[in-house]
Amino acid sequence: MDIQVKEIKAKGIITKSDLPACEYSVNPYVGCTHGCKYCYASFMKRFTGHQEPWGTFVDVKKWPKIKNPEKYDGKELFIGSVTDPYLPQEKEYERTRALLLQLCGSNAKISISTKSDLILRDLELIKTFQDARVSWSINTLDEDFRADMDNAVSIKRRLDAMKAFHDAGIRTICFISPIFPGITDVEAIIKTVMDRCNLIWLENLNLRGSYKAVIMDYIHRNHPMLSGMYEQIYDKKDKSFWQALDRKLEAFARQSGLEYVVNNDRLERPFSAPPAIVNFFYHEKIRKSASKC
């Protein structure tokens, strides 16, 4: 696949955010070459003027050096809200690394979301930030399904990177998102990551916009036995599947000795404690939390 790459000038790189998990959002790139078929961030094309299909372009941001990084002391910065900060292009352009170096020495609380293991390059740098946390999106252990859905690195490489960060004492999150009804084996993923993360976040597949038709067509063609279920959930807006899965996973957590909570993005937990499971199925109830991971 040909990827269109261009460099653009940005007035700044850190912007105020109304996301529940942070005060500022940071996106060193525009677009995302991982090209996830279910990506909510594809809506960004409306604001960037890009006509290319989502996943086939990336704009590399160049911004003035951050003059007063101390301004962000104690503030929560979420790196990667509408792009992956460790796209393959990061290896060449190092924009995320430049951002971290400019913030180095501040007491900013950084959270990084990725599907990549390129982040291992910056492990020691990230370790210098107090309360840093890194999340990897993993919604399957099936590499064939993963390859159907995104162009990011393998699940094994994500799991290995997660373990390396956790072993280094950096807080890690397994983001089981989005959960595909009838396809994502949530319990199997939880069992796999229990030894390498501090939190496990759960998020349901929320189909809207242009990618709803893409996913529904994929299900009809590749998983016809699930077609009725998906029509019930996404056409008839039946929430019973998610309610039943919520109850099932709460029981599983209890049996596994894990804490299970709803809509709390920052839990106060010792690093050595078993991971807690946080359910984000009910987006409309999310409230900003000031507690710490």
Short mmCIF file of C-alpha atoms in Angstrom, two decimals:
data_model
loop_
_atom_site.label_atom_id
_atom_site.label_comp_id
_atom_site.label_asym_id
_atom_site.label_seq_id
_atom_site.Cartn_x
_atom_site.Cartn_y
_atom_site.Cartn_z
CA MET A 1 0.00 0.00 0.00
CA ASP A 2 1.34 3.44 -0.95
CA ILE A 3 1.40 5.87 1.97
CA GLN A 4 1.26 9.61 1.30
CA VAL A 5 3.58 11.38 3.76
CA LYS A 6 4.04 15.12 4.03
CA GLU A 7 5.46 17.49 6.62
CA ILE A 8 3.28 20.30 7.94
CA LYS A 9 3.86 23.24 10.26
CA ALA A 10 1.84 23.41 13.46
CA LYS A 11 1.53 26.44 15.73
CA GLY A 12 1.74 24.17 18.74
CA ILE A 13 1.46 20.53 19.69
CA ILE A 14 -0.37 20.48 23.03
CA THR A 15 -4.07 21.34 23.06
CA LYS A 16 -6.70 21.56 25.79
CA SER A 17 -8.92 18.52 25.89
CA ASP A 18 -12.38 17.63 27.15
CA LEU A 19 -11.58 13.91 27.20
CA PRO A 20 -12.37 12.33 30.58
CA ALA A 21 -8.87 10.93 31.02
CA CYS A 22 -6.74 14.03 30.50
CA GLU A 23 -6.45 17.81 30.53
CA TYR A 24 -4.42 18.06 27.32
CA SER A 25 -4.20 15.95 24.19
CA VAL A 26 -1.14 15.58 21.99
CA ASN A 27 -1.02 14.18 18.47
CA PRO A 28 2.35 14.37 16.71
CA TYR A 29 0.79 13.19 13.44
CA VAL A 30 -2.36 13.74 11.40
CA GLY A 31 -3.83 10.51 10.10
CA CYS A 32 -2.82 7.00 11.09
CA THR A 33 -1.22 4.44 8.82
CA HIS A 34 -2.35 1.54 11.00
CA GLY A 35 -5.62 1.95 9.10
CA CYS A 36 -7.90 0.22 11.62
CA LYS A 37 -11.22 -0.52 9.93
CA TYR A 38 -13.15 0.42 13.07
CA CYS A 39 -11.23 3.63 13.85
CA TYR A 40 -13.35 6.45 15.27
CA ALA A 41 -10.54 8.92 14.43
CA SER A 42 -11.29 8.61 10.71
CA PHE A 43 -13.70 11.52 11.26
CA MET A 44 -10.61 13.76 11.26
CA LYS A 45 -10.68 13.76 7.46
CA ARG A 46 -13.55 16.25 7.65
CA PHE A 47 -11.18 18.82 9.16
CA THR A 48 -7.92 18.10 7.31
CA GLY A 49 -9.05 18.18 3.69
CA HIS A 50 -7.66 14.73 2.97
CA GLN A 51 -9.46 12.83 0.23
CA GLU A 52 -7.32 9.69 0.50
CA PRO A 53 -8.74 6.61 2.20
CA TRP A 54 -8.13 6.46 5.95
CA GLY A 55 -4.88 4.66 6.66
CA THR A 56 -3.13 5.75 3.45
CA PHE A 57 -1.85 9.17 4.54
CA VAL A 58 0.03 10.75 7.40
CA ASP A 59 1.02 14.37 8.01
CA VAL A 60 4.16 14.83 10.08
CA LYS A 61 3.80 17.81 12.41
CA LYS A 62 6.65 20.26 12.94
CA TRP A 63 6.07 22.66 15.82
CA PRO A 64 8.04 25.33 17.70
CA LYS A 65 9.97 23.95 20.66
CA ILE A 66 7.92 23.92 23.87
CA LYS A 67 9.35 26.91 25.75
CA ASN A 68 7.93 26.36 29.22
CA PRO A 69 7.39 22.64 29.82
CA GLU A 70 6.97 23.40 33.53
CA LYS A 71 3.57 24.81 32.58
CA TYR A 72 2.37 21.22 32.43
CA ASP A 73 3.61 20.17 35.85
CA GLY A 74 0.94 18.00 37.42
CA LYS A 75 -1.20 18.13 34.26
CA GLU A 76 -2.38 15.03 32.43
CA LEU A 77 -1.26 14.78 28.80
CA PHE A 78 -2.73 12.06 26.61
CA ILE A 79 -0.44 11.29 23.67
CA GLY A 80 -2.29 9.62 20.80
CA SER A 81 -5.98 10.51 21.00
CA VAL A 82 -6.55 10.57 17.21
CA THR A 83 -3.36 8.98 15.87
CA ASP A 84 -0.84 6.41 17.01
CA PRO A 85 2.28 8.25 18.21
CA TYR A 86 4.41 5.25 17.25
CA LEU A 87 3.47 4.77 13.63
CA PRO A 88 6.14 3.19 11.43
CA GLN A 89 6.92 6.74 10.22
CA GLU A 90 8.01 7.65 13.76
CA LYS A 91 11.17 5.60 13.22
CA GLU A 92 12.28 8.14 10.62
CA TYR A 93 10.71 11.41 11.80
CA GLU A 94 10.94 10.95 15.60
CA ARG A 95 8.23 13.49 16.35
CA THR A 96 6.98 11.67 19.44
CA ARG A 97 10.53 11.35 20.70
CA ALA A 98 11.05 15.07 20.10
CA LEU A 99 7.92 15.79 22.14
CA LEU A 100 9.13 13.64 25.04
CA LEU A 101 12.56 15.27 24.98
CA GLN A 102 10.96 18.74 25.06
CA LEU A 103 8.83 17.74 28.06
CA CYS A 104 11.68 15.96 29.79
CA GLY A 105 12.33 17.43 33.24
CA SER A 106 8.75 18.59 33.70
CA ASN A 107 6.35 16.86 36.04
CA ALA A 108 3.75 16.29 33.35
CA LYS A 109 1.73 13.12 33.77
CA ILE A 110 1.87 11.44 30.41
CA SER A 111 -0.35 8.67 29.07
CA ILE A 112 0.55 7.07 25.75
CA SER A 113 -1.76 4.91 23.66
CA THR A 114 -0.31 2.73 20.93
CA LYS A 115 -0.53 -0.49 18.95
CA SER A 116 3.22 -0.55 18.32
CA ASP A 117 6.39 -1.93 19.87
CA LEU A 118 8.49 0.89 18.42
CA ILE A 119 7.81 2.56 21.77
CA LEU A 120 10.49 0.26 23.24
CA ARG A 121 13.02 2.66 21.71
CA ASP A 122 11.88 5.32 24.21
CA LEU A 123 11.42 3.14 27.28
CA GLU A 124 14.23 4.77 29.29
CA LEU A 125 13.03 8.24 28.32
CA ILE A 126 9.44 7.50 29.30
CA LYS A 127 10.67 6.04 32.58
CA THR A 128 11.90 9.51 33.61
CA PHE A 129 8.31 10.79 33.77
CA GLN A 130 6.63 10.33 37.12
CA ASP A 131 3.28 8.49 36.89
CA ALA A 132 3.77 7.69 33.19
CA ARG A 133 1.49 5.01 31.83
CA VAL A 134 1.33 3.25 28.48
CA SER A 135 -1.59 1.36 26.96
CA TRP A 136 -1.70 -1.15 24.10
CA SER A 137 -4.90 -1.91 22.22
CA ILE A 138 -5.49 -5.65 21.97
CA ASN A 139 -8.92 -6.94 21.01
CA THR A 140 -8.02 -10.43 19.79
CA LEU A 141 -5.43 -13.17 20.12
CA ASP A 142 -6.23 -14.34 16.59
CA GLU A 143 -3.61 -12.95 14.21
CA ASP A 144 -5.78 -13.57 11.16
CA PHE A 145 -8.58 -11.41 12.55
CA ARG A 146 -6.05 -8.83 13.70
CA ALA A 147 -4.61 -8.64 10.17
CA ASP A 148 -8.12 -8.19 8.76
CA MET A 149 -8.70 -5.21 11.04
CA ASP A 150 -5.40 -3.27 11.18
CA ASN A 151 -1.91 -2.87 9.75
CA ALA A 152 -0.17 -2.54 13.12
CA VAL A 153 2.35 -4.99 14.55
CA SER A 154 1.37 -8.49 15.67
CA ILE A 155 -0.38 -9.17 18.96
CA LYS A 156 2.70 -11.01 20.21
CA ARG A 157 4.87 -7.96 19.63
CA ARG A 158 2.39 -5.79 21.54
CA LEU A 159 2.30 -8.27 24.42
CA ASP A 160 6.10 -8.44 24.55
CA ALA A 161 6.36 -4.64 24.62
CA MET A 162 3.78 -4.45 27.38
CA LYS A 163 5.77 -6.92 29.47
CA ALA A 164 9.03 -5.03 28.91
CA PHE A 165 7.48 -1.78 30.16
CA HIS A 166 5.79 -3.48 33.12
CA ASP A 167 9.02 -5.23 34.09
CA ALA A 168 10.75 -1.82 33.94
CA GLY A 169 8.32 -0.46 36.54
CA ILE A 170 6.20 1.64 34.18
CA ARG A 171 2.44 1.40 34.62
CA THR A 172 0.81 -0.43 31.75
CA ILE A 173 -2.73 -0.86 30.49
CA CYS A 174 -4.21 -3.51 28.24
CA PHE A 175 -7.00 -1.78 26.34
CA ILE A 176 -9.33 -4.52 25.13
CA SER A 177 -10.95 -2.38 22.49
CA PRO A 178 -13.09 -2.56 20.59
CA ILE A 179 -14.73 -5.78 21.73
CA PHE A 180 -16.33 -7.47 18.71
CA PRO A 181 -19.43 -9.42 19.80
CA GLY A 182 -18.97 -13.12 19.22
CA ILE A 183 -15.34 -12.68 18.12
CA THR A 184 -13.31 -11.08 20.92
CA ASP A 185 -12.52 -13.58 23.67
CA VAL A 186 -12.20 -11.13 26.53
CA GLU A 187 -11.50 -13.72 29.20
CA ALA A 188 -8.66 -15.29 27.19
CA ILE A 189 -7.04 -11.88 26.71
CA ILE A 190 -7.33 -11.06 30.42
CA LYS A 191 -5.67 -14.36 31.35
CA THR A 192 -2.87 -13.63 28.88
CA VAL A 193 -2.06 -10.12 30.15
CA MET A 194 -2.53 -10.50 33.90
CA ASP A 195 1.22 -10.73 34.49
CA ARG A 196 2.13 -7.63 32.49
CA CYS A 197 -0.33 -4.83 33.18
CA ASN A 198 -1.77 -2.75 36.00
CA LEU A 199 -5.15 -2.06 34.44
CA ILE A 200 -7.36 -3.76 31.90
CA TRP A 201 -9.80 -1.46 30.15
CA LEU A 202 -12.83 -2.80 28.31
CA GLU A 203 -14.59 -0.90 25.53
CA ASN A 204 -17.43 -2.08 23.31
CA LEU A 205 -17.44 -1.85 19.53
CA ASN A 206 -19.42 1.30 18.78
CA LEU A 207 -20.37 1.44 15.12
CA ARG A 208 -21.13 4.84 13.67
CA GLY A 209 -20.24 6.98 10.72
CA SER A 210 -18.71 5.65 7.53
CA TYR A 211 -17.09 2.58 9.07
CA LYS A 212 -20.35 1.02 10.27
CA ALA A 213 -21.08 -0.25 6.75
CA VAL A 214 -17.51 -1.52 6.41
CA ILE A 215 -17.70 -3.58 9.58
CA MET A 216 -21.22 -4.85 8.96
CA ASP A 217 -20.20 -5.97 5.48
CA TYR A 218 -17.16 -7.73 6.93
CA ILE A 219 -19.35 -9.60 9.41
CA HIS A 220 -21.87 -10.61 6.74
CA ARG A 221 -19.08 -11.95 4.50
CA ASN A 222 -16.75 -13.53 7.04
CA HIS A 223 -18.97 -14.36 10.01
CA PRO A 224 -22.48 -14.86 8.61
CA MET A 225 -23.55 -16.77 11.74
CA LEU A 226 -23.12 -13.49 13.66
CA SER A 227 -25.10 -11.33 11.23
CA GLY A 228 -28.33 -11.54 13.21
CA MET A 229 -26.58 -10.61 16.44
CA TYR A 230 -24.90 -7.58 14.85
CA GLU A 231 -28.16 -6.40 13.31
CA GLN A 232 -29.83 -6.68 16.70
CA ILE A 233 -27.08 -4.71 18.42
CA TYR A 234 -26.27 -2.09 15.78
CA ASP A 235 -29.47 -1.65 13.81
CA LYS A 236 -32.05 -2.24 16.54
CA LYS A 237 -29.89 -0.70 19.31
CA ASP A 238 -30.37 -3.66 21.64
CA LYS A 239 -28.03 -3.29 24.65
CA SER A 240 -28.75 -6.68 26.18
CA PHE A 241 -25.54 -8.24 24.78
CA TRP A 242 -23.36 -5.66 26.55
CA GLN A 243 -25.37 -5.92 29.76
CA ALA A 244 -24.98 -9.71 29.77
CA LEU A 245 -21.25 -9.46 28.99
CA ASP A 246 -20.85 -6.93 31.80
CA ARG A 247 -22.39 -9.39 34.29
CA LYS A 248 -20.34 -12.29 32.93
CA LEU A 249 -17.04 -10.40 33.17
CA GLU A 250 -17.83 -9.12 36.64
CA ALA A 251 -18.34 -12.73 37.77
CA PHE A 252 -15.14 -13.78 35.99
CA ALA A 253 -13.18 -11.01 37.71
CA ARG A 254 -14.54 -12.03 41.11
CA GLN A 255 -13.57 -15.67 40.50
CA SER A 256 -10.10 -14.56 39.37
CA GLY A 257 -9.53 -12.31 42.39
CA LEU A 258 -9.57 -9.12 40.32
CA GLU A 259 -11.29 -5.84 41.08
CA TYR A 260 -14.03 -4.88 38.60
CA VAL A 261 -15.31 -1.31 38.31
CA VAL A 262 -17.21 0.82 35.80
CA ASN A 263 -16.01 4.08 34.21
CA ASN A 264 -13.05 4.91 36.41
CA ASP A 265 -10.01 5.74 34.30
CA ARG A 266 -7.62 6.35 37.21
CA LEU A 267 -7.66 3.82 40.05
CA GLU A 268 -5.54 4.19 43.19
CA ARG A 269 -3.66 0.87 43.25
CA PRO A 270 -0.21 -0.34 44.32
CA PHE A 271 2.02 -1.27 41.38
CA SER A 272 2.38 -4.82 42.65
CA ALA A 273 -1.38 -5.40 42.98
CA PRO A 274 -3.18 -7.65 40.47
CA PRO A 275 -4.63 -5.69 37.54
CA ALA A 276 -8.08 -4.17 37.94
CA ILE A 277 -10.68 -4.44 35.19
CA VAL A 278 -12.44 -1.23 34.20
CA ASN A 279 -15.59 -1.43 32.08
CA PHE A 280 -16.21 1.48 29.70
CA PHE A 281 -19.30 0.02 27.99
CA TYR A 282 -21.44 2.87 29.27
CA HIS A 283 -19.82 5.90 27.63
CA GLU A 284 -22.61 8.29 28.51
CA LYS A 285 -21.85 7.81 32.20
CA ILE A 286 -18.14 8.57 31.99
CA ARG A 287 -17.05 11.34 34.34
CA LYS A 288 -13.63 12.86 34.70
CA SER A 289 -11.69 11.31 37.57
CA ALA A 290 -8.91 13.02 39.46
CA SER A 291 -7.65 9.84 41.09
CA LYS A 292 -4.36 8.25 40.07
CA CYS A 293 -3.60 4.96 38.37
#
